[in-house]
Coordinates of N, CA and C and ligand atoms in Angstrom, one line a residue:
M219 N -78.4 129.2 66.5 CA -78.0 128.1 65.7 C -78.9 128.0 64.5
A220 N -78.2 127.8 63.4 CA -79.0 127.7 62.1 C -79.6 126.3 62.0
R221 N -80.9 126.3 61.9 CA -81.6 125.0 61.7 C -82.0 124.9 60.2
K222 N -81.8 123.7 59.6 CA -82.2 123.5 58.2 C -83.7 123.4 58.1
P223 N -84.4 124.2 57.4 CA -85.8 124.0 57.3 C -86.2 122.7 56.6
I224 N -87.3 122.1 57.0 CA -87.7 120.8 56.5 C -89.2 121.0 56.0
V225 N -89.4 120.6 54.7 CA -90.7 120.7 54.1 C -91.1 119.2 53.8
A226 N -92.2 118.8 54.4 CA -92.6 117.4 54.1 C -94.0 117.4 53.5
G227 N -94.1 116.5 52.5 CA -95.5 116.4 51.9 C -96.2 115.2 52.5
N228 N -97.3 115.4 53.1 CA -98.1 114.4 53.7 C -99.2 114.1 52.7
W229 N -99.1 113.0 52.0 CA -100.1 112.7 50.9 C -101.3 112.1 51.4
K230 N -101.3 111.7 52.7 CA -102.5 111.1 53.3 C -103.0 110.0 52.5
M231 N -104.3 109.7 52.4 CA -104.8 108.6 51.6 C -105.1 109.0 50.2
N232 N -104.1 109.5 49.6 CA -104.2 110.0 48.2 C -103.0 109.4 47.4
N233 N -103.3 109.1 46.1 CA -102.3 108.6 45.2 C -102.1 107.1 45.2
T234 N -102.6 106.4 44.2 CA -102.2 105.0 44.0 C -100.7 104.9 43.7
N235 N -100.2 103.7 43.7 CA -98.8 103.6 43.4 C -98.3 104.3 42.2
S236 N -99.1 104.1 41.1 CA -98.7 104.7 39.8 C -98.8 106.2 39.9
E237 N -99.8 106.7 40.5 CA -99.9 108.2 40.7 C -98.8 108.7 41.6
A238 N -98.4 108.0 42.6 CA -97.4 108.4 43.5 C -96.0 108.4 42.7
V239 N -95.8 107.5 41.9 CA -94.6 107.4 41.1 C -94.5 108.7 40.2
A240 N -95.6 109.0 39.5 CA -95.7 110.1 38.6 C -95.4 111.4 39.4
L241 N -96.0 111.6 40.5 CA -95.8 112.8 41.3 C -94.4 112.9 41.8
T242 N -93.8 111.8 42.2 CA -92.4 111.8 42.6 C -91.5 112.2 41.5
E243 N -91.7 111.6 40.3 CA -90.9 112.0 39.2 C -91.0 113.5 38.9
A244 N -92.2 114.0 38.9 CA -92.4 115.5 38.7 C -91.6 116.3 39.7
I245 N -91.7 115.9 41.0 CA -91.0 116.7 42.0 C -89.5 116.6 41.9
K246 N -89.0 115.4 41.5 CA -87.6 115.1 41.4 C -86.9 116.0 40.3
K247 N -87.7 116.3 39.3 CA -87.2 117.1 38.2 C -86.6 118.4 38.7
S248 N -87.2 118.9 39.8 CA -86.7 120.3 40.4 C -85.8 120.1 41.5
E249 N -85.3 118.9 41.8 CA -84.5 118.6 43.0 C -83.3 119.5 43.1
F250 N -82.7 119.9 41.9 CA -81.5 120.7 41.9 C -81.7 122.0 42.6
S251 N -83.0 122.5 42.6 CA -83.3 123.8 43.2 C -83.7 123.8 44.7
F252 N -83.6 122.6 45.3 CA -84.0 122.5 46.7 C -83.0 122.8 47.7
K253 N -81.9 123.4 47.3 CA -80.8 123.7 48.2 C -81.2 124.4 49.5
G254 N -80.6 123.9 50.6 CA -80.8 124.5 51.9 C -82.1 124.1 52.6
V255 N -82.9 123.2 51.9 CA -84.1 122.7 52.5 C -84.1 121.2 52.5
E256 N -84.5 120.6 53.6 CA -84.7 119.1 53.5 C -86.1 118.8 53.1
V257 N -86.2 118.0 52.0 CA -87.5 117.7 51.5 C -87.8 116.3 51.7
V258 N -89.1 116.0 52.2 CA -89.5 114.7 52.5 C -90.8 114.4 51.8
L259 N -91.0 113.2 51.3 CA -92.2 112.7 50.7 C -92.8 111.6 51.6
C260 N -94.1 111.7 52.0 CA -94.7 110.7 52.8 C -95.9 110.2 52.0
P261 N -95.7 109.2 51.1 CA -96.8 108.6 50.4 C -97.5 107.5 51.3
P262 N -98.6 107.0 50.8 CA -99.2 105.9 51.5 C -98.3 104.7 51.5
F263 N -98.5 103.7 52.5 CA -97.7 102.6 52.6 C -97.5 101.8 51.3
T264 N -98.6 101.7 50.5 CA -98.5 100.9 49.2 C -97.6 101.5 48.2
A265 N -97.2 102.8 48.4 CA -96.3 103.4 47.4 C -94.9 103.6 47.9
L266 N -94.6 103.2 49.1 CA -93.3 103.5 49.7 C -92.2 102.8 49.0
K267 N -92.4 101.6 48.5 CA -91.3 100.9 47.9 C -90.9 101.5 46.6
D268 N -91.9 101.8 45.7 CA -91.6 102.4 44.4 C -91.1 103.8 44.5
V269 N -91.7 104.6 45.4 CA -91.2 106.0 45.6 C -89.8 105.9 46.2
G270 N -89.6 105.0 47.1 CA -88.3 104.9 47.7 C -87.2 104.6 46.7
A271 N -87.6 103.7 45.7 CA -86.6 103.3 44.7 C -86.3 104.5 43.8
L272 N -87.3 105.4 43.5 CA -87.0 106.6 42.7 C -86.2 107.6 43.5
L273 N -86.2 107.5 44.8 CA -85.5 108.5 45.6 C -84.1 108.0 45.9
A274 N -83.7 106.8 45.6 CA -82.4 106.3 45.9 C -81.4 107.2 45.2
G275 N -80.4 107.7 46.0 CA -79.4 108.5 45.4 C -79.8 110.0 45.3
S276 N -81.0 110.3 45.7 CA -81.5 111.7 45.7 C -81.4 112.2 47.1
S277 N -81.5 113.6 47.2 CA -81.4 114.2 48.6 C -82.8 114.2 49.2
I278 N -83.9 113.9 48.4 CA -85.2 113.9 49.0 C -85.4 112.6 49.8
R279 N -85.9 112.8 51.0 CA -86.1 111.7 51.9 C -87.5 111.1 51.9
L280 N -87.5 109.8 52.3 CA -88.8 109.1 52.3 C -89.3 109.0 53.7
G281 N -90.7 109.2 53.8 CA -91.3 109.1 55.2 C -92.6 108.3 55.1
A282 N -93.0 107.7 56.2 CA -94.3 107.0 56.2 C -95.2 107.9 57.1
Q283 N -96.5 107.5 57.0 CA -97.5 108.4 57.7 C -97.9 107.9 59.0
N284 N -97.5 106.7 59.4 CA -97.9 106.1 60.6 C -97.1 104.8 60.8
M285 N -97.2 104.2 62.0 CA -96.6 102.9 62.2 C -97.2 102.3 63.5
H286 N -97.0 101.0 63.8 CA -97.4 100.5 65.1 C -96.1 100.4 66.0
W287 N -96.3 100.3 67.3 CA -95.2 100.4 68.2 C -94.6 99.0 68.4
E288 N -95.3 97.9 68.1 CA -94.8 96.6 68.3 C -93.9 96.2 67.1
K289 N -92.9 95.3 67.4 CA -92.0 94.9 66.3 C -92.7 94.0 65.3
S290 N -93.6 93.1 65.8 CA -94.3 92.2 64.9 C -95.4 91.6 65.7
G291 N -96.2 90.7 65.0 CA -97.2 90.0 65.8 C -98.6 90.1 65.2
A292 N -99.6 89.7 66.0 CA -101.0 89.6 65.5 C -101.6 90.9 65.7
F293 N -101.3 91.8 64.7 CA -101.9 93.2 64.7 C -102.4 93.5 63.3
T294 N -103.5 92.8 62.9 CA -103.9 92.8 61.5 C -104.1 94.3 61.0
G295 N -103.5 94.5 59.8 CA -103.6 95.8 59.2 C -102.5 96.8 59.6
E296 N -101.6 96.4 60.5 CA -100.6 97.3 61.0 C -99.3 97.1 60.4
I297 N -98.4 98.1 60.5 CA -97.1 98.1 59.9 C -96.1 98.5 61.0
S298 N -94.9 97.8 61.0 CA -93.9 98.0 62.1 C -92.8 99.0 61.6
A299 N -92.1 99.5 62.5 CA -90.9 100.3 62.2 C -89.9 99.6 61.4
G300 N -89.7 98.3 61.7 CA -88.7 97.5 60.9 C -89.1 97.4 59.5
M301 N -90.4 97.2 59.2 CA -90.9 97.2 57.8 C -90.6 98.5 57.1
L302 N -90.7 99.6 57.8 CA -90.5 100.9 57.2 C -89.0 101.1 56.9
R303 N -88.2 100.7 57.9 CA -86.7 100.8 57.7 C -86.2 100.1 56.5
E304 N -86.8 98.9 56.3 CA -86.3 98.1 55.2 C -86.6 98.7 53.8
L305 N -87.7 99.5 53.8 CA -88.0 100.3 52.6 C -87.3 101.6 52.5
F306 N -86.3 101.8 53.3 CA -85.5 103.1 53.3 C -86.3 104.3 53.8
C307 N -87.3 104.1 54.6 CA -87.9 105.3 55.2 C -86.9 105.9 56.2
H308 N -86.9 107.2 56.2 CA -86.0 107.9 57.1 C -86.9 108.5 58.2
Y309 N -88.1 109.0 57.8 CA -89.0 109.7 58.7 C -90.3 108.9 58.9
V310 N -91.0 109.1 59.9 CA -92.4 108.6 60.1 C -93.2 109.6 60.8
I311 N -94.3 110.0 60.3 CA -95.2 110.9 60.9 C -95.9 110.2 62.1
I312 N -96.0 110.8 63.2 CA -96.6 110.1 64.4 C -97.6 111.1 65.0
G313 N -98.8 110.6 65.3 CA -99.8 111.4 66.1 C -100.4 112.5 65.3
H314 N -100.5 112.3 64.0 CA -101.2 113.3 63.2 C -102.7 113.5 63.8
S315 N -103.2 114.7 63.7 CA -104.5 114.9 64.3 C -105.6 114.0 63.7
E316 N -105.4 113.7 62.4 CA -106.4 112.8 61.9 C -106.4 111.4 62.5
R317 N -105.2 111.0 62.9 CA -105.0 109.7 63.6 C -105.6 109.8 65.0
R318 N -105.4 110.9 65.6 CA -105.9 111.1 67.0 C -107.4 111.2 66.9
Q319 N -108.0 111.9 65.9 CA -109.4 112.1 65.8 C -110.2 110.9 65.4
Y320 N -109.7 110.2 64.3 CA -110.5 109.1 63.7 C -110.0 107.7 64.1
F321 N -108.8 107.6 64.6 CA -108.3 106.3 64.9 C -107.8 106.1 66.4
C322 N -108.4 107.0 67.2 CA -108.3 106.8 68.7 C -106.8 106.9 69.2
E323 N -106.0 107.6 68.5 CA -104.6 107.7 69.1 C -104.6 108.7 70.2
T324 N -103.8 108.3 71.2 CA -103.7 109.2 72.4 C -102.3 109.6 72.7
D325 N -102.1 110.4 73.6 CA -100.7 110.8 74.0 C -99.9 109.6 74.3
E326 N -100.6 108.6 74.9 CA -99.9 107.4 75.4 C -99.4 106.5 74.2
T327 N -100.3 106.3 73.2 CA -99.9 105.5 72.0 C -98.9 106.3 71.2
V328 N -99.1 107.6 71.1 CA -98.1 108.4 70.4 C -96.7 108.2 71.0
N329 N -96.6 108.2 72.4 CA -95.4 108.0 73.1 C -94.8 106.7 72.8
K330 N -95.6 105.6 72.7 CA -95.1 104.3 72.4 C -94.5 104.2 71.0
K331 N -95.2 104.9 70.1 CA -94.7 104.9 68.7 C -93.4 105.7 68.6
V332 N -93.3 106.8 69.3 CA -92.1 107.6 69.2 C -90.9 106.8 69.7
L333 N -91.1 106.1 70.8 CA -90.0 105.3 71.4 C -89.7 104.2 70.4
A334 N -90.7 103.5 69.9 CA -90.4 102.4 68.9 C -89.7 102.9 67.7
A335 N -90.1 104.0 67.2 CA -89.5 104.6 65.9 C -88.1 104.9 66.2
I336 N -87.8 105.6 67.2 CA -86.4 105.9 67.5 C -85.5 104.7 67.7
A337 N -86.1 103.7 68.4 CA -85.4 102.4 68.7 C -85.0 101.8 67.3
A338 N -85.9 102.0 66.3 CA -85.6 101.4 65.0 C -84.8 102.3 64.1
N339 N -84.3 103.4 64.7 CA -83.5 104.3 63.9 C -84.3 105.1 62.9
L340 N -85.6 105.3 63.1 CA -86.4 106.2 62.3 C -86.5 107.5 63.0
H341 N -86.8 108.6 62.2 CA -86.9 109.9 62.7 C -88.4 110.3 62.8
P342 N -89.0 110.4 64.0 CA -90.4 110.7 64.1 C -90.7 112.2 63.8
I343 N -91.7 112.4 63.0 CA -92.3 113.8 62.9 C -93.5 113.8 63.8
V344 N -93.4 114.4 64.9 CA -94.5 114.3 66.0 C -95.4 115.5 65.9
C345 N -96.7 115.2 65.6 CA -97.7 116.2 65.4 C -98.4 116.6 66.7
V346 N -98.5 117.9 67.0 CA -99.3 118.4 68.1 C -100.2 119.5 67.6
G347 N -101.3 119.8 68.2 CA -102.1 120.9 67.8 C -103.5 120.9 68.5
E348 N -104.0 122.1 68.7 CA -105.3 122.3 69.4 C -106.5 122.4 68.5
T349 N -107.6 122.1 69.0 CA -108.9 122.2 68.2 C -109.3 123.7 68.3
L350 N -110.3 124.0 67.5 CA -110.9 125.4 67.5 C -111.5 125.7 68.9
E351 N -112.2 124.7 69.4 CA -112.9 124.9 70.7 C -111.8 125.1 71.8
Q352 N -110.7 124.4 71.7 CA -109.7 124.6 72.7 C -109.0 125.9 72.6
R353 N -108.8 126.4 71.4 CA -108.2 127.7 71.1 C -109.2 128.8 71.7
K354 N -110.5 128.6 71.4 CA -111.4 129.6 71.8 C -111.5 129.7 73.3
A355 N -111.3 128.5 74.0 CA -111.4 128.5 75.4 C -110.0 128.8 76.1
N356 N -109.1 129.3 75.2 CA -107.8 129.8 75.8 C -107.0 128.6 76.3
E357 N -107.2 127.4 75.8 CA -106.6 126.2 76.3 C -105.4 125.8 75.4
T358 N -105.0 126.6 74.4 CA -104.0 126.1 73.4 C -102.7 125.7 74.1
K359 N -102.2 126.5 74.9 CA -100.9 126.2 75.5 C -101.0 124.9 76.4
N360 N -102.0 124.8 77.2 CA -102.2 123.7 78.1 C -102.3 122.4 77.2
V361 N -103.0 122.4 76.1 CA -103.2 121.3 75.3 C -101.8 120.9 74.7
I362 N -101.1 121.9 74.2 CA -99.8 121.6 73.5 C -98.9 121.0 74.5
E363 N -98.9 121.6 75.7 CA -97.9 121.2 76.7 C -98.2 119.7 77.1
K364 N -99.5 119.4 77.2 CA -99.8 118.0 77.6 C -99.4 117.0 76.4
Q365 N -99.6 117.4 75.2 CA -99.3 116.6 74.1 C -97.8 116.4 74.0
V366 N -97.0 117.5 74.2 CA -95.6 117.4 74.1 C -95.0 116.6 75.2
R367 N -95.4 116.9 76.4 CA -94.9 116.1 77.5 C -95.2 114.6 77.4
G368 N -96.5 114.3 76.9 CA -96.9 113.0 76.7 C -96.1 112.3 75.6
A369 N -95.9 112.9 74.5 CA -95.2 112.3 73.4 C -93.8 111.9 73.8
F370 N -93.1 112.8 74.6 CA -91.7 112.6 74.8 C -91.3 112.0 76.2
K371 N -92.4 111.4 76.8 CA -92.1 110.7 78.1 C -91.1 109.6 77.9
N372 N -90.1 109.6 78.8 CA -89.0 108.6 78.8 C -88.2 108.6 77.5
V373 N -88.3 109.7 76.7 CA -87.4 109.9 75.5 C -86.2 110.6 76.0
S374 N -85.0 110.0 75.9 CA -83.8 110.6 76.4 C -83.4 111.8 75.5
K375 N -82.5 112.6 76.0 CA -82.1 113.8 75.2 C -81.4 113.3 73.9
E376 N -80.7 112.3 74.1 CA -80.0 111.7 72.9 C -81.0 111.2 71.8
A377 N -82.0 110.5 72.3 CA -83.0 110.0 71.4 C -83.8 111.2 70.8
F378 N -84.0 112.2 71.6 CA -84.8 113.3 71.1 C -84.2 114.0 69.9
M379 N -82.9 113.9 69.8 CA -82.2 114.5 68.7 C -82.7 114.1 67.3
K380 N -83.4 112.9 67.3 CA -83.9 112.4 66.0 C -85.3 113.0 65.7
V381 N -85.8 113.7 66.6 CA -87.2 114.2 66.5 C -87.4 115.5 65.7
V382 N -88.5 115.5 64.9 CA -89.0 116.8 64.4 C -90.4 117.0 64.9
I383 N -90.7 118.2 65.3 CA -92.1 118.4 65.8 C -92.9 119.2 64.7
A384 N -94.1 118.8 64.6 CA -95.0 119.6 63.7 C -96.1 120.2 64.5
Y385 N -96.2 121.5 64.5 CA -97.4 122.2 65.1 C -98.4 122.3 64.0
E386 N -99.5 121.6 64.3 CA -100.6 121.7 63.3 C -102.0 121.9 64.0
P387 N -102.4 123.2 64.1 CA -103.6 123.5 64.7 C -104.7 122.8 63.9
V388 N -105.6 122.0 64.6 CA -106.5 121.2 64.0 C -107.5 122.0 63.1
W389 N -107.8 123.2 63.5 CA -108.8 124.0 62.8 C -108.2 124.6 61.5
A390 N -106.9 124.4 61.3 CA -106.2 124.9 60.1 C -106.0 123.8 59.1
I391 N -106.2 122.5 59.5 CA -105.9 121.4 58.6 C -106.9 121.2 57.6
G392 N -106.6 121.4 56.3 CA -107.5 121.1 55.2 C -108.7 122.0 55.1
T393 N -108.6 123.1 55.9 CA -109.8 124.0 56.0 C -109.6 125.2 55.1
G394 N -108.4 125.5 54.7 CA -108.1 126.7 53.9 C -107.9 127.9 54.9
V395 N -108.1 127.7 56.2 CA -107.8 128.8 57.1 C -106.5 128.5 57.8
N396 N -105.5 129.2 57.4 CA -104.2 128.9 58.1 C -104.0 129.8 59.3
A397 N -103.1 129.3 60.2 CA -102.8 130.2 61.4 C -102.1 131.4 60.8
T398 N -102.2 132.6 61.4 CA -101.4 133.7 60.9 C -100.0 133.5 61.3
P399 N -99.1 134.1 60.7 CA -97.7 133.9 61.0 C -97.4 134.2 62.5
E400 N -98.1 135.2 63.1 CA -98.0 135.5 64.5 C -98.5 134.4 65.4
Q401 N -99.7 133.9 65.0 CA -100.2 132.8 65.8 C -99.3 131.6 65.8
A402 N -98.7 131.3 64.6 CA -97.8 130.2 64.5 C -96.6 130.4 65.4
Q403 N -96.0 131.6 65.2 CA -94.8 131.9 65.9 C -95.0 131.8 67.4
E404 N -96.1 132.3 67.9 CA -96.4 132.2 69.4 C -96.4 130.8 69.9
V405 N -97.0 129.9 69.2 CA -97.0 128.5 69.7 C -95.7 127.8 69.4
H406 N -95.0 128.1 68.3 CA -93.7 127.5 68.1 C -92.7 128.0 69.2
A407 N -92.7 129.2 69.5 CA -91.8 129.7 70.6 C -92.2 129.0 71.9
F408 N -93.5 128.8 72.2 CA -93.9 128.1 73.4 C -93.3 126.7 73.4
I409 N -93.5 126.0 72.3 CA -93.0 124.6 72.2 C -91.5 124.6 72.4
R410 N -90.8 125.5 71.8 CA -89.3 125.5 71.9 C -88.9 125.7 73.4
A411 N -89.6 126.7 74.0 CA -89.3 126.9 75.4 C -89.6 125.7 76.3
L412 N -90.7 125.0 76.0 CA -91.0 123.8 76.7 C -90.0 122.7 76.5
I413 N -89.5 122.6 75.3 CA -88.4 121.6 75.1 C -87.2 122.0 75.9
G414 N -86.9 123.3 76.0 CA -85.8 123.8 76.8 C -86.0 123.4 78.2
S415 N -87.2 123.4 78.7 CA -87.4 123.1 80.1 C -87.4 121.6 80.4
I416 N -87.8 120.8 79.3 CA -87.7 119.3 79.5 C -86.3 118.8 79.3
Y417 N -85.6 119.4 78.3 CA -84.2 118.9 78.0 C -83.3 120.1 78.5
D418 N -82.8 120.8 77.5 CA -82.0 122.0 77.8 C -82.0 122.9 76.6
E419 N -81.4 124.1 76.8 CA -81.5 125.2 75.9 C -80.9 124.8 74.5
K420 N -79.8 124.0 74.6 CA -79.1 123.6 73.3 C -80.0 122.7 72.5
T421 N -80.7 121.8 73.2 CA -81.6 120.9 72.5 C -82.8 121.7 71.9
A422 N -83.3 122.6 72.7 CA -84.4 123.4 72.2 C -84.0 124.2 71.0
Q423 N -82.8 124.7 70.9 CA -82.4 125.5 69.8 C -82.2 124.6 68.6
A424 N -81.9 123.4 68.8 CA -81.6 122.5 67.7 C -82.8 121.8 67.1
V425 N -83.9 121.6 67.8 CA -85.0 120.9 67.3 C -85.8 121.7 66.2
R426 N -86.2 121.0 65.2 CA -86.9 121.7 64.1 C -88.4 121.6 64.4
I427 N -89.1 122.7 64.3 CA -90.6 122.7 64.5 C -91.2 123.2 63.2
Q428 N -91.9 122.3 62.6 CA -92.6 122.6 61.3 C -94.0 123.2 61.6
Y429 N -94.5 124.0 60.8 CA -95.9 124.4 60.9 C -96.7 123.6 59.8
G430 N -97.9 123.2 60.2 CA -98.8 122.5 59.2 C -100.2 123.0 59.4
G431 N -100.9 123.1 58.2 CA -102.3 123.5 58.3 C -102.6 124.6 57.2
S432 N -103.1 124.1 56.0 CA -103.4 125.0 54.9 C -102.3 125.9 54.5
V433 N -101.1 125.3 54.5 CA -99.9 126.0 53.9 C -100.1 125.9 52.3
K434 N -99.9 127.1 51.7 CA -100.0 127.2 50.2 C -98.9 128.1 49.7
P435 N -98.6 128.1 48.4 CA -97.5 128.9 47.9 C -97.8 130.4 48.4
A436 N -99.0 130.8 48.4 CA -99.3 132.2 48.7 C -99.0 132.6 50.2
N437 N -99.1 131.7 51.1 CA -98.9 132.1 52.5 C -97.6 131.5 53.1
A438 N -96.9 130.6 52.4 CA -95.8 129.9 53.0 C -94.7 130.8 53.4
K439 N -94.3 131.8 52.6 CA -93.2 132.6 53.0 C -93.3 133.3 54.3
A440 N -94.5 133.9 54.4 CA -94.8 134.7 55.6 C -94.7 133.8 56.9
I441 N -95.2 132.6 56.8 CA -95.2 131.7 57.9 C -93.8 131.2 58.2
F442 N -93.1 130.8 57.1 CA -91.8 130.2 57.3 C -90.8 131.2 57.7
S443 N -91.0 132.5 57.5 CA -90.0 133.5 57.9 C -90.1 133.8 59.4
Q444 N -91.0 133.3 60.1 CA -91.0 133.5 61.6 C -89.8 132.8 62.2
P445 N -89.3 133.4 63.2 CA -88.0 132.9 63.8 C -88.0 131.4 64.3
D446 N -89.2 131.0 64.8 CA -89.2 129.6 65.4 C -89.9 128.6 64.4
V447 N -90.2 129.0 63.2 CA -90.9 128.1 62.3 C -89.8 127.6 61.3
D448 N -89.6 126.2 61.3 CA -88.6 125.6 60.5 C -89.1 124.8 59.3
G449 N -90.0 125.4 58.5 CA -90.5 124.7 57.4 C -91.9 124.2 57.7
G450 N -92.4 123.3 56.9 CA -93.8 122.9 57.0 C -94.2 121.5 56.7
L451 N -95.3 121.0 57.2 CA -95.9 119.7 56.9 C -97.1 120.1 56.0
I452 N -97.0 119.6 54.8 CA -98.0 120.1 53.8 C -98.9 119.0 53.3
G453 N -100.2 119.2 53.4 CA -101.1 118.2 53.0 C -101.6 118.5 51.6
G454 N -102.7 119.1 51.4 CA -103.3 119.3 50.1 C -102.4 119.9 49.0
A455 N -101.6 120.9 49.4 CA -100.7 121.5 48.5 C -99.5 120.7 48.1
S456 N -99.3 119.5 48.7 CA -98.2 118.7 48.3 C -98.6 117.6 47.3
L457 N -99.9 117.7 46.9 CA -100.4 116.7 46.0 C -100.2 117.1 44.5
E458 N -99.7 118.3 44.4 CA -99.4 118.8 43.0 C -98.0 119.3 43.0
A459 N -97.2 118.9 42.0 CA -95.8 119.2 42.0 C -95.5 120.7 42.1
D460 N -96.2 121.5 41.2 CA -95.9 122.9 41.2 C -96.1 123.6 42.5
S461 N -97.2 123.3 43.2 CA -97.5 124.0 44.4 C -96.5 123.5 45.5
F462 N -96.2 122.3 45.5 CA -95.2 121.8 46.5 C -93.8 122.4 46.3
I463 N -93.4 122.5 45.0 CA -92.1 123.1 44.7 C -92.1 124.5 45.1
A464 N -93.2 125.2 44.8 CA -93.3 126.7 45.2 C -93.1 126.8 46.7
I465 N -93.7 125.9 47.5 CA -93.6 126.0 48.9 C -92.2 125.7 49.4
I466 N -91.5 124.8 48.7 CA -90.1 124.5 49.1 C -89.3 125.7 48.8
S467 N -89.5 126.4 47.7 CA -88.7 127.6 47.5 C -89.0 128.7 48.5
A468 N -90.3 128.7 49.0 CA -90.6 129.7 50.1 C -89.8 129.4 51.3
A469 N -89.4 128.2 51.5 CA -88.7 127.8 52.8 C -87.2 128.2 52.6
Q470 N -86.8 128.5 51.4 CA -85.4 129.0 51.2 C -85.2 130.4 51.6
Ligands
PGA606 P1 -103.2 120.6 54.8 O1 -102.8 119.4 55.7 O2 -102.0 121.2 54.3 O3 -104.1 120.0 53.7 O4 -104.0 121.6 55.6 C1 -101.7 119.5 56.6 C2 -101.5 118.2 57.3 O5 -102.5 117.6 57.7 O6 -100.4 117.7 57.5

């Protein structure tokens, strides 16, 4: 089954609203050349509204970087799925390793967020990945399996159709050390097989699995050309229009 590659820019805590608008305008100029790739921009919450307005009528989709699982209430500083939907978010990144590392997110909270996102008709981009210590200790597959099973607990097959998975080895994020294409392929194939055992083969063949971690124009093509890699989740290299656009063309 042909899966459409998806390239998402995770801007993290970068770009004020006006900077985000300028970067979006620069990326939009090349939109005509993005054929065959689904492109997603994930600005900080404060820029969602203006970036979303610029993307109205465009094929580029809007995504958020996080959300809370409750619909509303006394959760100071948090943002709900409904708030994101009203700003025309299509995607939401869930369980990024920085959220797990610095903000105490667990497989359990990731699961709550995944369920809440899907219930609100958002498409979660669910991040999984091992640390360097875990890889060295030969724990990669165990860690990934636990994260995947945890994230999709009680997620029906029908609901899972909305999901994108991002494999992001923690040791590759923002370090300049990317996984080799072979390392990425090995884990992506493992995740796809696991999805096959949780759901079924058809679902496994349909789900898109992005690679993330130090993707740059120079290494994107080799990584994206692996059979189970369906595009990328891009941090640093998505903050500059030229490099992000070059990565999108590598996904073609
Ligand atoms: P990076 O980040 O491309 O800067 O390594 C990727 C990510 O964290 O999504």
